[in-house]
C-alpha cells in the first residue's frame, strides 16, 4: 500500500486552510452562476457558465481529496489552481458587479492556496 496515508491522519493547518478556500470558492462559484443566469447577456454566455461550473466542481473534488489525505491531492491542487486563475480572470472581465468581484477574489485565494500545496506559490 505504498504511497497511501492512513485515514486517521488529520490534514495539517496549511491543508485545512486550502480545503476551506476550495469549499468557499465552490460555494461562491455556484452563487455566481445563479447571479449570471439571472443577469443574462454576457454574464450568461455558455463558456462563462461552463467555466464557473468547472471551477466549482474542481474545487469541491480537490477539497475531498485533501480531506481524505489522498496521495493524489497535489495533482488536483495543480489543476484547481489553473482553473481558478482562469475563472478569476473571466470574472474580472465581467467585474462591473460586486458578485463578479467577489467570485474573482475567491478564485484567486483558492488558486494561491492550491499553488502553495504543491509548492508553486
PDB file of C-alpha atoms in Angstrom:
ATOM      1  CA  UNK A   1       0.000   0.000   0.000  1.00  0.00           C
ATOM      2  CA  UNK A   2       2.845   2.289  -0.902  1.00  0.00           C
ATOM      3  CA  UNK A   3       2.005   5.983  -1.265  1.00  0.00           C
ATOM      4  CA  UNK A   4      -1.156   5.812   0.793  1.00  0.00           C
ATOM      5  CA  UNK A   5      -1.739   7.523   4.098  1.00  0.00           C
ATOM      6  CA  UNK A   6      -3.839   6.319   6.954  1.00  0.00           C
ATOM      7  CA  UNK A   7      -7.307   7.755   7.358  1.00  0.00           C
ATOM      8  CA  UNK A   8      -6.572   8.663  10.974  1.00  0.00           C
ATOM      9  CA  UNK A   9      -4.158  11.426   9.929  1.00  0.00           C
ATOM     10  CA  UNK A  10      -5.769  14.829  10.088  1.00  0.00           C
ATOM     11  CA  UNK A  11      -4.851  17.440   7.473  1.00  0.00           C
ATOM     12  CA  UNK A  12      -2.253  19.959   8.721  1.00  0.00           C
ATOM     13  CA  UNK A  13      -3.053  23.678   9.106  1.00  0.00           C
ATOM     14  CA  UNK A  14      -1.998  24.614   5.551  1.00  0.00           C
ATOM     15  CA  UNK A  15      -4.106  21.838   4.093  1.00  0.00           C
ATOM     16  CA  UNK A  16      -7.080  22.769   6.303  1.00  0.00           C
ATOM     17  CA  UNK A  17      -6.769  26.350   5.033  1.00  0.00           C
ATOM     18  CA  UNK A  18      -6.657  25.128   1.428  1.00  0.00           C
ATOM     19  CA  UNK A  19      -9.696  22.913   1.978  1.00  0.00           C
ATOM     20  CA  UNK A  20     -11.580  25.902   3.394  1.00  0.00           C
ATOM     21  CA  UNK A  21     -10.561  28.103   0.430  1.00  0.00           C
ATOM     22  CA  UNK A  22     -11.672  25.401  -2.020  1.00  0.00           C
ATOM     23  CA  UNK A  23     -15.044  24.976  -0.325  1.00  0.00           C
ATOM     24  CA  UNK A  24     -15.562  28.737  -0.163  1.00  0.00           C
ATOM     25  CA  UNK A  25     -14.712  29.080  -3.855  1.00  0.00           C
ATOM     26  CA  UNK A  26     -17.078  26.221  -4.708  1.00  0.00           C
ATOM     27  CA  UNK A  27     -19.963  27.925  -2.919  1.00  0.00           C
ATOM     28  CA  UNK A  28     -19.240  31.373  -4.365  1.00  0.00           C
ATOM     29  CA  UNK A  29     -18.971  29.992  -7.915  1.00  0.00           C
ATOM     30  CA  UNK A  30     -22.373  28.326  -7.537  1.00  0.00           C
ATOM     31  CA  UNK A  31     -23.869  31.573  -6.252  1.00  0.00           C
ATOM     32  CA  UNK A  32     -22.247  33.447  -9.134  1.00  0.00           C
ATOM     33  CA  UNK A  33     -23.759  31.029 -11.662  1.00  0.00           C
ATOM     34  CA  UNK A  34     -27.218  31.863 -10.335  1.00  0.00           C
ATOM     35  CA  UNK A  35     -26.423  35.592 -10.463  1.00  0.00           C
ATOM     36  CA  UNK A  36     -25.085  35.354 -14.024  1.00  0.00           C
ATOM     37  CA  UNK A  37     -28.038  33.381 -15.316  1.00  0.00           C
ATOM     38  CA  UNK A  38     -30.383  35.914 -13.735  1.00  0.00           C
ATOM     39  CA  UNK A  39     -28.423  38.835 -15.179  1.00  0.00           C
ATOM     40  CA  UNK A  40     -28.276  37.459 -18.706  1.00  0.00           C
ATOM     41  CA  UNK A  41     -26.300  38.873 -21.588  1.00  0.00           C
ATOM     42  CA  UNK A  42     -22.513  38.464 -21.419  1.00  0.00           C
ATOM     43  CA  UNK A  43     -22.833  37.028 -17.914  1.00  0.00           C
ATOM     44  CA  UNK A  44     -24.925  34.104 -19.141  1.00  0.00           C
ATOM     45  CA  UNK A  45     -22.653  33.146 -22.031  1.00  0.00           C
ATOM     46  CA  UNK A  46     -22.225  29.393 -22.253  1.00  0.00           C
ATOM     47  CA  UNK A  47     -18.426  29.476 -21.976  1.00  0.00           C
ATOM     48  CA  UNK A  48     -18.563  31.658 -18.859  1.00  0.00           C
ATOM     49  CA  UNK A  49     -21.165  29.461 -17.131  1.00  0.00           C
ATOM     50  CA  UNK A  50     -19.188  26.345 -18.078  1.00  0.00           C
ATOM     51  CA  UNK A  51     -16.002  27.823 -16.584  1.00  0.00           C
ATOM     52  CA  UNK A  52     -17.800  28.740 -13.341  1.00  0.00           C
ATOM     53  CA  UNK A  53     -19.217  25.204 -13.206  1.00  0.00           C
ATOM     54  CA  UNK A  54     -15.804  23.651 -13.881  1.00  0.00           C
ATOM     55  CA  UNK A  55     -14.284  25.812 -11.162  1.00  0.00           C
ATOM     56  CA  UNK A  56     -16.955  24.900  -8.616  1.00  0.00           C
ATOM     57  CA  UNK A  57     -16.571  21.190  -9.391  1.00  0.00           C
ATOM     58  CA  UNK A  58     -12.758  21.042  -9.300  1.00  0.00           C
ATOM     59  CA  UNK A  59     -12.776  22.955  -6.011  1.00  0.00           C
ATOM     60  CA  UNK A  60     -15.074  20.502  -4.251  1.00  0.00           C
ATOM     61  CA  UNK A  61     -13.249  17.472  -5.674  1.00  0.00           C
ATOM     62  CA  UNK A  62      -9.876  18.912  -4.636  1.00  0.00           C
ATOM     63  CA  UNK A  63     -11.176  19.587  -1.119  1.00  0.00           C
ATOM     64  CA  UNK A  64     -12.407  15.983  -0.922  1.00  0.00           C
ATOM     65  CA  UNK A  65      -9.013  14.592  -1.963  1.00  0.00           C
ATOM     66  CA  UNK A  66      -7.217  16.710   0.626  1.00  0.00           C
ATOM     67  CA  UNK A  67      -9.717  15.892   3.388  1.00  0.00           C
ATOM     68  CA  UNK A  68      -9.091  12.185   2.964  1.00  0.00           C
ATOM     69  CA  UNK A  69      -5.332  12.722   2.548  1.00  0.00           C
ATOM     70  CA  UNK A  70      -5.224  11.140  -0.895  1.00  0.00           C
ATOM     71  CA  UNK A  71      -1.734  10.780  -2.296  1.00  0.00           C
ATOM     72  CA  UNK A  72      -3.173  12.299  -5.499  1.00  0.00           C
ATOM     73  CA  UNK A  73      -4.238  15.612  -3.977  1.00  0.00           C
ATOM     74  CA  UNK A  74      -1.240  17.520  -5.391  1.00  0.00           C
ATOM     75  CA  UNK A  75      -2.309  16.717  -8.977  1.00  0.00           C
ATOM     76  CA  UNK A  76      -5.748  18.097  -8.276  1.00  0.00           C
ATOM     77  CA  UNK A  77      -4.386  21.159  -6.472  1.00  0.00           C
ATOM     78  CA  UNK A  78      -2.312  21.998  -9.537  1.00  0.00           C
ATOM     79  CA  UNK A  79      -5.325  21.697 -11.844  1.00  0.00           C
ATOM     80  CA  UNK A  80      -7.573  23.527  -9.386  1.00  0.00           C
ATOM     81  CA  UNK A  81      -5.156  26.457  -9.256  1.00  0.00           C
ATOM     82  CA  UNK A  82      -5.109  26.687 -13.051  1.00  0.00           C
ATOM     83  CA  UNK A  83      -8.904  26.599 -13.407  1.00  0.00           C
ATOM     84  CA  UNK A  84      -9.445  29.034 -10.533  1.00  0.00           C
ATOM     85  CA  UNK A  85      -6.995  31.522 -12.059  1.00  0.00           C
ATOM     86  CA  UNK A  86      -8.783  31.310 -15.398  1.00  0.00           C
ATOM     87  CA  UNK A  87     -12.162  31.735 -13.697  1.00  0.00           C
ATOM     88  CA  UNK A  88     -10.897  34.755 -11.748  1.00  0.00           C
ATOM     89  CA  UNK A  89      -9.728  36.404 -14.972  1.00  0.00           C
ATOM     90  CA  UNK A  90     -13.078  35.759 -16.631  1.00  0.00           C
ATOM     91  CA  UNK A  91     -14.994  37.131 -13.646  1.00  0.00           C
ATOM     92  CA  UNK A  92     -12.753  40.220 -13.677  1.00  0.00           C
ATOM     93  CA  UNK A  93     -13.687  40.717 -17.322  1.00  0.00           C
ATOM     94  CA  UNK A  94     -17.323  40.984 -16.168  1.00  0.00           C
ATOM     95  CA  UNK A  95     -16.393  42.785 -12.946  1.00  0.00           C
ATOM     96  CA  UNK A  96     -18.845  45.669 -13.006  1.00  0.00           C
ATOM     97  CA  UNK A  97     -20.933  43.872 -10.349  1.00  0.00           C
ATOM     98  CA  UNK A  98     -19.921  43.146  -6.759  1.00  0.00           C
ATOM     99  CA  UNK A  99     -20.832  39.458  -7.267  1.00  0.00           C
ATOM    100  CA  UNK A 100     -18.254  39.153 -10.032  1.00  0.00           C
ATOM    101  CA  UNK A 101     -15.514  40.827  -7.987  1.00  0.00           C
ATOM    102  CA  UNK A 102     -16.350  38.576  -5.025  1.00  0.00           C
ATOM    103  CA  UNK A 103     -16.050  35.497  -7.231  1.00  0.00           C
ATOM    104  CA  UNK A 104     -12.748  36.651  -8.758  1.00  0.00           C
ATOM    105  CA  UNK A 105     -11.317  37.244  -5.274  1.00  0.00           C
ATOM    106  CA  UNK A 106     -12.429  33.818  -4.011  1.00  0.00           C
ATOM    107  CA  UNK A 107     -10.965  32.136  -7.089  1.00  0.00           C
ATOM    108  CA  UNK A 108      -7.632  33.936  -6.624  1.00  0.00           C
ATOM    109  CA  UNK A 109      -7.452  32.979  -2.936  1.00  0.00           C
ATOM    110  CA  UNK A 110      -8.171  29.363  -3.817  1.00  0.00           C
ATOM    111  CA  UNK A 111      -5.618  29.335  -6.642  1.00  0.00           C
ATOM    112  CA  UNK A 112      -2.951  30.781  -4.345  1.00  0.00           C
ATOM    113  CA  UNK A 113      -3.718  28.263  -1.610  1.00  0.00           C
ATOM    114  CA  UNK A 114      -3.657  25.357  -4.055  1.00  0.00           C
ATOM    115  CA  UNK A 115      -0.348  26.520  -5.533  1.00  0.00           C
ATOM    116  CA  UNK A 116       1.091  26.592  -2.020  1.00  0.00           C
ATOM    117  CA  UNK A 117       0.000  22.969  -1.520  1.00  0.00           C
ATOM    118  CA  UNK A 118       2.143  21.894  -4.485  1.00  0.00           C
ATOM    119  CA  UNK A 119       4.985  24.293  -3.748  1.00  0.00           C
ATOM    120  CA  UNK A 120       4.478  26.553  -6.748  1.00  0.00           C
ATOM    121  CA  UNK A 121       3.171  29.660  -4.994  1.00  0.00           C
TER     122      UNK A 121
END
